[in-house]
Amino acid sequence: MRSLRLTGVSASHPRTPVLHDIDLTVAAGTTTAVLGPSGCGKTTLLRVVAGFMRPDAGEVRLGDDVVAGHGTWVPPEKRGFGYVAQEGNLFPHLDISANIAYGLPRRERRDRARACELLELVGLPADLATRRPDQLSGGQQQRVALARALARRPRIVLLDEPFSALDPELRVATREAVAAALRHEQATVVLVTHDQAEALSFADQVAIMHAGRFVQVGTPLEVYRTPADRRSATSLGEACFLAGRLAGSTVTCALGILPAPGAPGSGDCEVMLRPEQLHLGAPEGGGVLAEVTRVEFFGHDALAELRLADGIGTVVRARTTGGTPPVVGQRVSVSVEGAPHVLGSAPAPATAELAPR
């Protein structure tokens, strides 16, 4: 196992800056997900770590070894990493065993036992070793690509959106198998993705990137519950933003007087609530009265858009699970579970801003 550390890393494509003063530490044996929209610099970051690109400034370390920076440059083939691309990129003319063994020293390539061991590690039967890539499903091909990346027992594994081309059900199953294999190998992993569920479920640490900079780095729980700003909040799912006013350990907003332990300062502020914190009840239930204006049903849960009876028509969203979802036009009461997250002391809009789905 080797740790990864980037310090002050900047990089650019010809005449176009992409990464700006990046700092990131990935502890040995852990997984970090770099989450952000397309074009924000995620893949460029992987290319710098792999050695496919030279940084303009800064330093890259694998363990105690500097691999880029301060006049040092270690070529990709000597960095000891495994790389899994979005499409897997298996060789179509080789069988699965030969694909897995391709990066091994020549004397080890004929050892099919290692290939079969790795197939089983990524959750595939050993009898697939003699098949060609076009005889496998997309999810199976991605698992083979991971097996190939692990064959040389790399110091670090780099995953470049490896599940994005798969359908949802296959994506989840493949992601779980890959995560189990990486844990078994105690690999140090960097995953780049634009899928919030993937980042939160797959990684020990999430680094949220916008425009070539990290806006927040923390555990999945930290970045989800206590985002640094609106960009971080909406990167990780639905969020409602409300104008509030802090006073002591409480904050007053359109949803009532709510606890705000440890919130900074006092006065006008902005608060964030996740839809699952909002609970619906009968109109006489004691919460804030609201009317259901839209419902999105997903089977396992539903997302209800609500217009509060607060005099200004504030709009929020609540996630409901189990039972019968509310219907448009229904009047309900809205209560809040837990404390909202206070984002800052700047005044907020009078109505909630909903994160785009």
Short mmCIF file of C-alpha atoms in Angstrom, two decimals, residues 9-10 17-23 34-37 39-42 45 207-217 229 231-232 235:
data_model
loop_
_atom_site.label_atom_id
_atom_site.label_comp_id
_atom_site.label_asym_id
_atom_site.label_seq_id
_atom_site.Cartn_x
_atom_site.Cartn_y
_atom_site.Cartn_z
CA VAL A 9 -0.63 20.99 -8.35
CA SER A 10 -1.61 23.09 -11.37
CA PRO A 17 -5.51 26.21 -17.42
CA VAL A 18 -7.40 23.21 -16.02
CA LEU A 19 -6.18 22.48 -12.47
CA HIS A 20 -5.48 25.27 -10.02
CA ASP A 21 -3.31 24.74 -6.92
CA ILE A 22 -4.70 21.29 -6.03
CA ASP A 23 -3.96 19.79 -2.60
CA VAL A 34 -13.26 13.01 -6.95
CA LEU A 35 -16.77 14.26 -7.73
CA GLY A 36 -17.69 17.01 -10.16
CA PRO A 37 -19.44 17.91 -13.40
CA GLY A 39 -15.18 19.41 -17.79
CA CYS A 40 -14.19 20.35 -14.24
CA GLY A 41 -10.74 18.68 -14.44
CA LYS A 42 -11.31 15.25 -12.89
CA LEU A 45 -6.13 15.08 -12.32
CA ALA A 207 -13.30 15.56 -2.91
CA ILE A 208 -15.76 17.90 -4.65
CA MET A 209 -14.27 19.67 -7.68
CA HIS A 210 -15.53 22.71 -9.55
CA ALA A 211 -13.62 24.52 -12.30
CA GLY A 212 -10.32 22.82 -11.49
CA ARG A 213 -10.42 23.48 -7.75
CA PHE A 214 -11.54 21.49 -4.73
CA VAL A 215 -14.35 23.25 -2.90
CA GLN A 216 -14.58 20.64 -0.14
CA VAL A 217 -12.81 17.44 0.92
CA ASP A 229 -21.31 26.02 0.20
CA ARG A 231 -22.05 24.09 -4.90
CA SER A 232 -21.00 21.33 -2.54
CA SER A 235 -23.30 18.28 -6.00
#
